[in-house]
Coordinates of C-alpha atoms in Angstrom, one line a residue:
X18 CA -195.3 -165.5 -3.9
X19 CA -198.5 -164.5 -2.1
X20 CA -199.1 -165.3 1.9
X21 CA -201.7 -167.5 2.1
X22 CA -203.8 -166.7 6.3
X23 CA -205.9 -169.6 7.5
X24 CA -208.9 -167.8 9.8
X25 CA -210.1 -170.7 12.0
X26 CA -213.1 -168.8 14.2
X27 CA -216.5 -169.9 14.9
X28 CA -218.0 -166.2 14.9
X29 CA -219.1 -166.0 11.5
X30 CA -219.6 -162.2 11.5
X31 CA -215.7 -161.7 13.0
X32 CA -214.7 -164.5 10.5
X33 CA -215.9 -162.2 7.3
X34 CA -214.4 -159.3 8.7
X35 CA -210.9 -161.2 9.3
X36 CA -210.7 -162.8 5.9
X37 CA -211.8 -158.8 4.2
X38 CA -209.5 -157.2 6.6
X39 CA -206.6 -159.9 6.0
X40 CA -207.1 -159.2 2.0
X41 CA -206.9 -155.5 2.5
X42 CA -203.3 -156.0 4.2
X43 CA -202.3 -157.6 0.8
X44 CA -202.5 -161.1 1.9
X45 CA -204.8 -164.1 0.2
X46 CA -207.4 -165.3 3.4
X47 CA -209.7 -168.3 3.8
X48 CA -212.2 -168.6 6.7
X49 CA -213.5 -171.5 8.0
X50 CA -215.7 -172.0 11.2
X51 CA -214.4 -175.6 12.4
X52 CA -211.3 -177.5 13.2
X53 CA -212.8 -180.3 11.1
X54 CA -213.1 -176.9 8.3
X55 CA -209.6 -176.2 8.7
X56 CA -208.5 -180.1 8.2
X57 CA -210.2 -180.6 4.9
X58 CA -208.8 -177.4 3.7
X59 CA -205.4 -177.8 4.7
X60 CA -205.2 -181.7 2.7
X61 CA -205.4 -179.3 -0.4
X62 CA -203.5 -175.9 0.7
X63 CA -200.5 -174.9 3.3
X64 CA -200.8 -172.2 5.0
X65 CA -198.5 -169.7 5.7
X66 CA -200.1 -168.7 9.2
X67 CA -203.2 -169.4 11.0
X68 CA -205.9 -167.4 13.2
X69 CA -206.8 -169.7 15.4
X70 CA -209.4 -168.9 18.1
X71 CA -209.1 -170.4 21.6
X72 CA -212.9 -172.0 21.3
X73 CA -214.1 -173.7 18.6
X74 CA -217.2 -175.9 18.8
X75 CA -215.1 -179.5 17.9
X76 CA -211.5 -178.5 20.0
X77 CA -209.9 -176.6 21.9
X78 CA -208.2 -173.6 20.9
X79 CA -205.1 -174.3 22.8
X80 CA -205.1 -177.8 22.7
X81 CA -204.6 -177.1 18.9
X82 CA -201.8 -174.8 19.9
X83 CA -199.8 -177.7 21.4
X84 CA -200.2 -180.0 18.5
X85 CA -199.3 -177.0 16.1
X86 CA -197.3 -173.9 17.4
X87 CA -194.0 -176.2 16.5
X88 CA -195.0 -177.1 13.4
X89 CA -196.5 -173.4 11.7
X90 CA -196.9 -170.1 12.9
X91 CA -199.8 -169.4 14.9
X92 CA -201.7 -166.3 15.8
X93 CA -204.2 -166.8 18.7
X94 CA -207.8 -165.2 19.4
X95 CA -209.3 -165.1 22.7
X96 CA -212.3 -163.5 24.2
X97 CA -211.0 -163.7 27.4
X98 CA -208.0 -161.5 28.6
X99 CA -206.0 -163.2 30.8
X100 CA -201.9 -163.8 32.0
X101 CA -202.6 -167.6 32.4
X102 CA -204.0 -168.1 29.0
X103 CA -202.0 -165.4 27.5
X104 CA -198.6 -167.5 29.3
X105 CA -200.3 -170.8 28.1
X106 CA -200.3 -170.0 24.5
X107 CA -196.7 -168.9 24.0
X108 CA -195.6 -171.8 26.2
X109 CA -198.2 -173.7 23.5
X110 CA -195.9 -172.1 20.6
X111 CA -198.3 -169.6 19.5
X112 CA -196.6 -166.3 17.5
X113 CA -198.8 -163.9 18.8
X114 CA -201.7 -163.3 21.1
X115 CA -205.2 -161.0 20.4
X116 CA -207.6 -160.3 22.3
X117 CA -211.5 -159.5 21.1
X118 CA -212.7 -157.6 19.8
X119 CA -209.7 -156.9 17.4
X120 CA -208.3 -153.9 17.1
X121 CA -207.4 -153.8 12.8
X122 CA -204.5 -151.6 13.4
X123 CA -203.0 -154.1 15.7
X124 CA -204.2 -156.8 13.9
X125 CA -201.8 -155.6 10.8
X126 CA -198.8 -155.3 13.0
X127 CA -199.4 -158.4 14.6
X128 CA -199.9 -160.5 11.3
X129 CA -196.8 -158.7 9.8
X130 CA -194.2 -159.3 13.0
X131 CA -195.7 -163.0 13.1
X132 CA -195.1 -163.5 9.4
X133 CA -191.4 -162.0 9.6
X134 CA -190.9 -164.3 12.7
X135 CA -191.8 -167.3 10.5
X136 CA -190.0 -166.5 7.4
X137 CA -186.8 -166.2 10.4
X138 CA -187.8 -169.7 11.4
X139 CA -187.7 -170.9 8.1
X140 CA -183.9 -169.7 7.6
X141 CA -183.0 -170.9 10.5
X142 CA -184.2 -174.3 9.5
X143 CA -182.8 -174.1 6.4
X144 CA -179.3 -173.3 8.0
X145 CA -179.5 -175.8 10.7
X146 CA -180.3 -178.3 8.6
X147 CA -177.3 -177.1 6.4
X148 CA -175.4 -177.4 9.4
X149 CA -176.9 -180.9 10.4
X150 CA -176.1 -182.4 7.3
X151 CA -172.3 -181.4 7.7
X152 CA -171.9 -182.2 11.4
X153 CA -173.9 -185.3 11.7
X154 CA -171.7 -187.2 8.9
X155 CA -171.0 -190.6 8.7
X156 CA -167.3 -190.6 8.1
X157 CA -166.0 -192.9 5.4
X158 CA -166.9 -193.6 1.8
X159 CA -167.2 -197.4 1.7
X160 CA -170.0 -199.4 0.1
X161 CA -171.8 -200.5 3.1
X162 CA -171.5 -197.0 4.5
X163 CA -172.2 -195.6 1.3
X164 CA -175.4 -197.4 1.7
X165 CA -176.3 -196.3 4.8
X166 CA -176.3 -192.8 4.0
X167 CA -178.2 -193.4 1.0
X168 CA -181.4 -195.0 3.5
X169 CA -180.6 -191.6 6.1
X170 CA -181.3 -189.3 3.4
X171 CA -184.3 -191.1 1.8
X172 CA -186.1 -191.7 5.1
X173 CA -185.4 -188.5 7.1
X174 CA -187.9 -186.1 5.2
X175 CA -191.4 -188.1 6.5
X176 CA -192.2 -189.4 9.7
X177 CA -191.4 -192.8 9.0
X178 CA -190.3 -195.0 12.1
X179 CA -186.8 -196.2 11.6
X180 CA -185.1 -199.3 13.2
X181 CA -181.1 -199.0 13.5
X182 CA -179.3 -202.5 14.0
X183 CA -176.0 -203.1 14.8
X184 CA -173.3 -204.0 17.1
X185 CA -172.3 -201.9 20.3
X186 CA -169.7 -198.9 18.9
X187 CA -170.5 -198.9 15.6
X188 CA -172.5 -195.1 15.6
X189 CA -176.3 -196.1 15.6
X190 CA -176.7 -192.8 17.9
X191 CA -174.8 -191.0 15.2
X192 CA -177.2 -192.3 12.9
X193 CA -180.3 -191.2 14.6
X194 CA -179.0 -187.9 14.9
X195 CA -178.1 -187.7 11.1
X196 CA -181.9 -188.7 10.4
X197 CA -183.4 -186.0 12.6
X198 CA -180.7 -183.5 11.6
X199 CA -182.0 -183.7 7.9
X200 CA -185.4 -183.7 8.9
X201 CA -188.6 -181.5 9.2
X202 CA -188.2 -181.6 12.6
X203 CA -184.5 -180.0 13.0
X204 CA -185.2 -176.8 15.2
X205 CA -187.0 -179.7 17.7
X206 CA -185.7 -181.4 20.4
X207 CA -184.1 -184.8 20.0
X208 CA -184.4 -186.5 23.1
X209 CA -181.9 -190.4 23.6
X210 CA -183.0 -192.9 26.0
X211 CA -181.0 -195.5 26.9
X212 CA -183.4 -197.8 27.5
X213 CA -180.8 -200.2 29.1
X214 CA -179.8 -197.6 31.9
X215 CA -183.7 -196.8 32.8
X216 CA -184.5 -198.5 36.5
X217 CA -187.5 -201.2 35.1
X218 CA -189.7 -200.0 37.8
X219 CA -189.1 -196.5 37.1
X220 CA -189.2 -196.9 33.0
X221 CA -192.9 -196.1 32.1
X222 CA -192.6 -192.8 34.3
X223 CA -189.4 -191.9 33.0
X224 CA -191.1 -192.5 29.4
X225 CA -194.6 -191.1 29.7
X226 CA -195.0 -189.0 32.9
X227 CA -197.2 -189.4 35.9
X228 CA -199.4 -188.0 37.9
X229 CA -199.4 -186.8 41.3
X230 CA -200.0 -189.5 43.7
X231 CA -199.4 -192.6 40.6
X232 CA -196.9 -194.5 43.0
X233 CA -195.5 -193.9 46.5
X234 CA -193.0 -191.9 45.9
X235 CA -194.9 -189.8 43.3
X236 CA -195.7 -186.5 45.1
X237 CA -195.8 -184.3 41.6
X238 CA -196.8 -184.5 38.3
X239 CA -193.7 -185.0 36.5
X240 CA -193.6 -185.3 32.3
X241 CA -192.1 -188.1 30.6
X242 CA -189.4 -188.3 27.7
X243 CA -192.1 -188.1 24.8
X244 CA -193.8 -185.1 25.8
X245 CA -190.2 -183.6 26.3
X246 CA -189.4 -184.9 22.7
X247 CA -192.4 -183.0 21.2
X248 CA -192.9 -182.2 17.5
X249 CA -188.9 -183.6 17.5
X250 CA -187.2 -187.0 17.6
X251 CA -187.4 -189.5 20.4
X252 CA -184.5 -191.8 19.9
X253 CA -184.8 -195.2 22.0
X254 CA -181.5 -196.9 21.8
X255 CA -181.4 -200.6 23.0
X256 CA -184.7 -200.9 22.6
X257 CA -184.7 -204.9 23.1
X258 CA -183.9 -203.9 27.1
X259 CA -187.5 -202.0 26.8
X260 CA -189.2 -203.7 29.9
X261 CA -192.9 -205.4 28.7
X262 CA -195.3 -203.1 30.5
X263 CA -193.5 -200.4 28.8
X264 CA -193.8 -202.2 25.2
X265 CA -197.7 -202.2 25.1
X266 CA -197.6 -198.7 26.2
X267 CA -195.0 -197.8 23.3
X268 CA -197.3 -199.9 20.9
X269 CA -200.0 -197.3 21.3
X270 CA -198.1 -194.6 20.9
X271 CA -196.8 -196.2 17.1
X272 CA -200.4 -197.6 16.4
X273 CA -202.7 -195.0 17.5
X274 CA -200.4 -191.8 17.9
X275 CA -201.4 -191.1 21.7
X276 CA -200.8 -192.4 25.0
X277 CA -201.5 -191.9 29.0
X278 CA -199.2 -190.9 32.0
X279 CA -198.9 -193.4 34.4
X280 CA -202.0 -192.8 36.8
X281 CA -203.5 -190.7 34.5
X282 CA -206.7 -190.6 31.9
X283 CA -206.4 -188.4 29.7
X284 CA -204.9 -189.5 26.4
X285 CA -202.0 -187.2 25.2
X286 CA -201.2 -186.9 21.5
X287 CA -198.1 -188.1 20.5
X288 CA -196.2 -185.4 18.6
X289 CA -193.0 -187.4 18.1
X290 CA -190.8 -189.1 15.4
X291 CA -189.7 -192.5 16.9
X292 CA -186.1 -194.1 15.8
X293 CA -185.2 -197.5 17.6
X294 CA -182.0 -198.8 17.8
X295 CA -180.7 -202.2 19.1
X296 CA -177.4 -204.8 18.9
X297 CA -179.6 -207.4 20.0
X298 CA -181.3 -210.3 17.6
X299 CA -185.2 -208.9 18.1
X300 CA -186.3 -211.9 16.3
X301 CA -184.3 -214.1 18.9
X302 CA -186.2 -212.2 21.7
X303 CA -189.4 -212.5 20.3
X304 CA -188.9 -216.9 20.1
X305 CA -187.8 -216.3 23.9
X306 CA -190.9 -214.1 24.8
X307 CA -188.8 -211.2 25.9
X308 CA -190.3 -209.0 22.9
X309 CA -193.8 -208.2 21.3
X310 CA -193.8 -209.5 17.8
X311 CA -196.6 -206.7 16.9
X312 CA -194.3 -203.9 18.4
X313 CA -191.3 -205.1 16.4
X314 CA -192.9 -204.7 13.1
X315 CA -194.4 -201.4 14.0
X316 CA -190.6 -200.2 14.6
X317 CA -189.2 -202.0 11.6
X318 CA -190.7 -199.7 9.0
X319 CA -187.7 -198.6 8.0
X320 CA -184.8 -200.9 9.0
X321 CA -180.9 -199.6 8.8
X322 CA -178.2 -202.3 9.6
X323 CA -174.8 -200.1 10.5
X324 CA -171.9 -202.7 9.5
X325 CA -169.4 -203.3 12.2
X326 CA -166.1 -201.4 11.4
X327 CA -164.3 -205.0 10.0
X328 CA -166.7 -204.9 7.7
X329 CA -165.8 -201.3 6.2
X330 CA -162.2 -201.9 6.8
X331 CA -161.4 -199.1 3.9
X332 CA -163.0 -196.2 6.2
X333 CA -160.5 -197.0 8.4
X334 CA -157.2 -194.7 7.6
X335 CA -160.3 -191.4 7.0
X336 CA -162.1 -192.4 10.4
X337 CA -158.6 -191.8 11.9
X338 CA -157.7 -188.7 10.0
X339 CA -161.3 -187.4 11.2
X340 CA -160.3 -188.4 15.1
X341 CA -157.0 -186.9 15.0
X342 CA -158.5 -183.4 13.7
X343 CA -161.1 -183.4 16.0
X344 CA -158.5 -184.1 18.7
X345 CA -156.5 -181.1 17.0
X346 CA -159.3 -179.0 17.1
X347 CA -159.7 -179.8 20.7
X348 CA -156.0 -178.3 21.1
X349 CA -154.4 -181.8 21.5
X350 CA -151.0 -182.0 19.6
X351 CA -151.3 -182.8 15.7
X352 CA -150.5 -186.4 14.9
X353 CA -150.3 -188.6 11.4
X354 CA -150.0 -192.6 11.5
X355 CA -147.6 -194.0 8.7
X356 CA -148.0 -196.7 6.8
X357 CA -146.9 -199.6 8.6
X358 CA -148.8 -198.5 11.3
X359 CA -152.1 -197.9 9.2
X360 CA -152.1 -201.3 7.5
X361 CA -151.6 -203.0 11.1
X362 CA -154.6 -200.8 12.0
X363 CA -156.6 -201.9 9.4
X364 CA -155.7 -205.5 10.2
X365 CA -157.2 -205.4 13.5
X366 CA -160.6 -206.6 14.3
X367 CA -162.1 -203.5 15.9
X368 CA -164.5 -205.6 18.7
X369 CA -165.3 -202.2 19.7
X370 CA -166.1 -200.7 16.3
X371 CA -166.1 -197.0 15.6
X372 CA -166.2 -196.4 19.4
X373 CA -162.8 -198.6 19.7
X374 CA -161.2 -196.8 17.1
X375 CA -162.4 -193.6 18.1
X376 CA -160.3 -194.2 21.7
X377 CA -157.2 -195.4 20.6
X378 CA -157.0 -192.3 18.4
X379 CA -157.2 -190.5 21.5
X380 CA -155.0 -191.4 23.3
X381 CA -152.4 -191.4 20.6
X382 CA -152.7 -188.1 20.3
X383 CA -152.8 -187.5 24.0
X384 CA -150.5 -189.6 25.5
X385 CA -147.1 -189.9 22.7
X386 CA -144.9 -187.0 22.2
X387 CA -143.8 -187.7 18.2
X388 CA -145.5 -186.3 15.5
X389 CA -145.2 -189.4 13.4
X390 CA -147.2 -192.0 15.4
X391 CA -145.3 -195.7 13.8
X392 CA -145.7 -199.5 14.5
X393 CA -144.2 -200.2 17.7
X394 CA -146.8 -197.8 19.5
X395 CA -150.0 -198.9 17.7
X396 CA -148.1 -202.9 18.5
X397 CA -148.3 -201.7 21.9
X398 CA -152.0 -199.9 22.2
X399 CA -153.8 -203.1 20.3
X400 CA -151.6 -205.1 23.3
X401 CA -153.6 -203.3 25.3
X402 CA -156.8 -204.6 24.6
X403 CA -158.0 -208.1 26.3
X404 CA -155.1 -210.4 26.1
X405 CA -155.6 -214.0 25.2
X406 CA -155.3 -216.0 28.3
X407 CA -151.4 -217.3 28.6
X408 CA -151.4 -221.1 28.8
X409 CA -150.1 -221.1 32.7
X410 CA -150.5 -223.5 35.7
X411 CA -153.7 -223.2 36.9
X412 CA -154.6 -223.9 41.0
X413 CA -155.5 -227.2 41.7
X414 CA -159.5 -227.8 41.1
X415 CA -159.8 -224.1 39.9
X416 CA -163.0 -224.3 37.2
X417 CA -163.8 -222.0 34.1
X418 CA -165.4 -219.0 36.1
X419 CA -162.7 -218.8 38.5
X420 CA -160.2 -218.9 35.3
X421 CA -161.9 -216.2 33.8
X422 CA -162.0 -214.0 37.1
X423 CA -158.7 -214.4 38.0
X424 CA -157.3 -213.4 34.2
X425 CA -160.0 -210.4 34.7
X426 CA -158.4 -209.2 38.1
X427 CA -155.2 -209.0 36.4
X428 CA -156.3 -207.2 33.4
X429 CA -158.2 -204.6 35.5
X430 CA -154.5 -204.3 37.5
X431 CA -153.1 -203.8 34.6
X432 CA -154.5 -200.6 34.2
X433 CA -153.5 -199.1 37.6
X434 CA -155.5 -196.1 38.3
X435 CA -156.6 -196.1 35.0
X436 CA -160.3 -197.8 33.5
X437 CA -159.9 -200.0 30.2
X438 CA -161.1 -198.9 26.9
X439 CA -165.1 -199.0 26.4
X440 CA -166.9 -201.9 25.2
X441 CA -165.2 -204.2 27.2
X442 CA -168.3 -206.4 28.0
X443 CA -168.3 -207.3 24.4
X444 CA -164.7 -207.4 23.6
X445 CA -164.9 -210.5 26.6
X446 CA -167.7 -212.1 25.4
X447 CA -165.5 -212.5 21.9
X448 CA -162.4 -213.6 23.8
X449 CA -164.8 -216.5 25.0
X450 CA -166.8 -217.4 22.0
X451 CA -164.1 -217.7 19.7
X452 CA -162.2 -220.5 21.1
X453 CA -165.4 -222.1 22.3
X454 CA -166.8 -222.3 18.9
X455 CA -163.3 -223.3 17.2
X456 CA -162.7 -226.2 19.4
X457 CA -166.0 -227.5 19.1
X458 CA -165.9 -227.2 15.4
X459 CA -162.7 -228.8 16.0
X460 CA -164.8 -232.0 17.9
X461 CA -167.2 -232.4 15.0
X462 CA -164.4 -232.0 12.5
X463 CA -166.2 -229.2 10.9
X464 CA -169.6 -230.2 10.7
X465 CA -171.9 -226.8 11.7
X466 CA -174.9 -228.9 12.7
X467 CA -173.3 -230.9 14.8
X468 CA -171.9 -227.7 16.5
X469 CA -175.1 -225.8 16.8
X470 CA -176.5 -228.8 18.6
X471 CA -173.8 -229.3 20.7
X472 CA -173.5 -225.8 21.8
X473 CA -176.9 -225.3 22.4
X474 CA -177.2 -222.9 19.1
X475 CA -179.5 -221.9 16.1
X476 CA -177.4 -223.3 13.1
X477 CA -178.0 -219.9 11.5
X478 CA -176.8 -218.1 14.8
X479 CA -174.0 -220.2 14.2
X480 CA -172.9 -219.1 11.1
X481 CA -173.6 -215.6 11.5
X482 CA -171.0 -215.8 14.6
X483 CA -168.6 -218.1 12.6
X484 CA -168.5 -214.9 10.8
X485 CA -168.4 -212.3 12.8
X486 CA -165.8 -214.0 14.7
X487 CA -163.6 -215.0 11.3
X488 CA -163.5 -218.5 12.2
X489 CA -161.9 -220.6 9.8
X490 CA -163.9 -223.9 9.2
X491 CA -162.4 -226.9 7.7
X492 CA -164.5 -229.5 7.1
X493 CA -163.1 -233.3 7.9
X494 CA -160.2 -231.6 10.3
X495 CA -158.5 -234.2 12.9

């Protein structure tokens, strides 16, 4: 298959003699004297490699280079010899670097090491993306799983913004890393932000730079997240926490494809695939305010829900098997779980999904000395988890919060030295909501409108926690 060469330089004279030159090396060549040229040309073709010159008369040369040098190989042409520009355009991702007037000997070696450096790149692609699909796996072979892989590999060839919903532990980063790792953009960076971690009045720096002198304690120029994501994947994970100054900002970037450092000017073009991710109800936050409605549909181009491990409850026995030989691999001691053990495991509710399950096959295989791991350990490790508060004699005039703080003291005692499993926050929350919403189903004998209005509740929030929460409702119960 012939190399095509894109010549992109304004000197029409040098542009011939490139493009004849080019041919005579064996190569196909087209010249063109514009960056507006070279746009309408490359709808129809793809290049193989451009010959870009540093000044054309509708961009900058090196500006270019930023937007490009990740995506294709580039070859740069300057008139003017110097270490900052020549530093500026490899950091820019340029192959190689000429300077006028061209010396055609050089120009061949040049052309050829750049093409051979490409055609490594490509490999290299092709096996990290080989490797990608292999390493970021989502373990199991359910039908809501199934499903999920089945949206990862259709969206992760294009650019398409994707929107990843689910509950805390259940793998959304896993996810986001399985889009990028099958995508175009595999040999660049992919860059997470926890948005709920970010200080609020520190978030729109940390996000999009600033400049020197923004804000009090700005005394450099520092760049943000997106620019350090560019030409790869900038994965914003609990995005609903995204504070609103920081949402308009973000909008731009999605609805224009540029944005501004925080005391800066200058718009910056936004070479970056965006994937969201959130446990939160968006459309709950946007009722309250707390979330622009236009920014939510500008991130839910592509939306994934990731089930919560109940729901996939036949992944269960190969998500341990997975744990256990990563744990192996990790030169822990190799374990198995026998059947008694693996149905009570698959009984269990998982509040703390993958992530849960993920721990407790941990320390299994870190903390029991038999081979065979059976029921009276895993009986044990599920104890382990938040207890149900034991019916006991309460101080006089002790209230609900002081309840709850005094059974959290103990549970946090419990565990010594020791730290409880992650996803505790949630795992509480559950231990609350169930009985609240039981007994009050209980008080209005079943009837879910009565409920909702009595616990200050959506009636379709309702439900949807009736289920999560596998309560059973009777209706006309005493």
């Amino acid at each position: 298959m012939r190399v095509h060469i894109l010549v992109i330089e304004d000197d029409s004279v040098l542009n011939q003699l490139l493009v004849a030159q080019i041919e005579a090396f064996g190569y196909a060549a087209q010249g063109v004297r514009t960056w507006a040229a070279a746009q309408s040309w490359m709808e129809a073709n793809e290049p193989d490699l451009l010959v870009l010159d540093c000044r054309l008369p509708d961009a900058d040369g090196l500006e270019l280079l930023s937007r490009l040098g990740h995506i294709q190989p580039v070859v740069m042409l300057t008139a003017f010899a110097s270490v900052q520009n020549a530093v500026q355009a490899i950091k820019g991702g340029a192959a190689e670097y000429l300077v006028k007037p061209i010396n055609l000997d050089e120009l061949e070696v040049v052309l050829k090491r750049a093409l051979e450096t490409a055609q490594l790149r490509k490999e290299n692609q092709f096996l990290k993306r080989r490797v990608g699909q292999t390493s970021h796996v989502m373990v199991g072979s359910s039908k809501p799983l199934s499903e999920v892989n089945r949206l990862i590999d259709a969206v992760a060839p294009s650019d398409m913004t994707v929107l990843i919903q689910g509950e805390s532990g259940v793998g959304k980063e896993l996810v986001a890393h399985a889009i990028h790792a099958r995508s175009k953009r595999i040999d660049q960076p992919f860059v997470p932000v926890d948005c709920c971690v970010l200080q609020k009045q520190l978030f729109e720096s940390e996000l999009f730079g600033h400049e020197k002198g923004a804000f009090t304690s700005a005394e450099q120029q520092k760049k943000g997240l997106i620019e350090g994501a560019r030409g790869g994947t900038l994965f914003l994970d609990e995005i609903g926490d995204m504070p609103p100054e920081a949402q308009t900002r973000l909008l731009r970037v999605l609805q224009e494809g540029e944005y501004t450092t925080v005391g800066g000017r200058t718009p910056i073009r936004a070479n970056v695939r965006i994937v969201a991710a959130t446990h939160r109800d968006l459309t709950q936050l946007i009722r309250q305010g707390m979330f622009r409605e236009d920014l939510f549909y500008r991130l839910n181009v592509v939306p994934i829900r990731l089930p919560p491990l109940r729901e996939r409850v036949e992944d269960i026995a190969e998500l341990i098997r997975h744990f256990l030989s990563l744990a192996a691999s990790e030169g822990l001691p190799p374990k198995t779980i026998d059947g008694t053990a693996m149905d009570r495991l698959r009984r269990h509710r998982w509040p703390g999904n993958v992530r849960e399950l993920e721990n407790l096959v941990r320390r299994l295989a870190a903390l029991y000395s038999q081979e065979v791991i059976g029921i009276d350990v895993i009986e044990a490790e599920l104890a382990g988890g938040v207890p149900m508060m034991e019916p006991q004699a309460a101080p006089d005039g002790e209230g609900l919060s002081a309840s709850v703080e005094r059974h959290l003291r103990d549970y946090f005692s419990a565990h010594a030295d020791g730290m409880p499993a992650a996803g505790l926050y949630d795992r509480v929350l559950r231990e609350i909501e169930r009985p609240l919403i039981t007994l009050t189903l209980e008080a209005t004998r079943g009837n879910q409108i009565k409920a909702a209005h009595v616990l200050g509740l959506n009636r379709n929030t309702l439900r949807k926690k009736i289920r999560d929460l596998d309560v059973q409702v009777v209706r006309g119960l005493k």
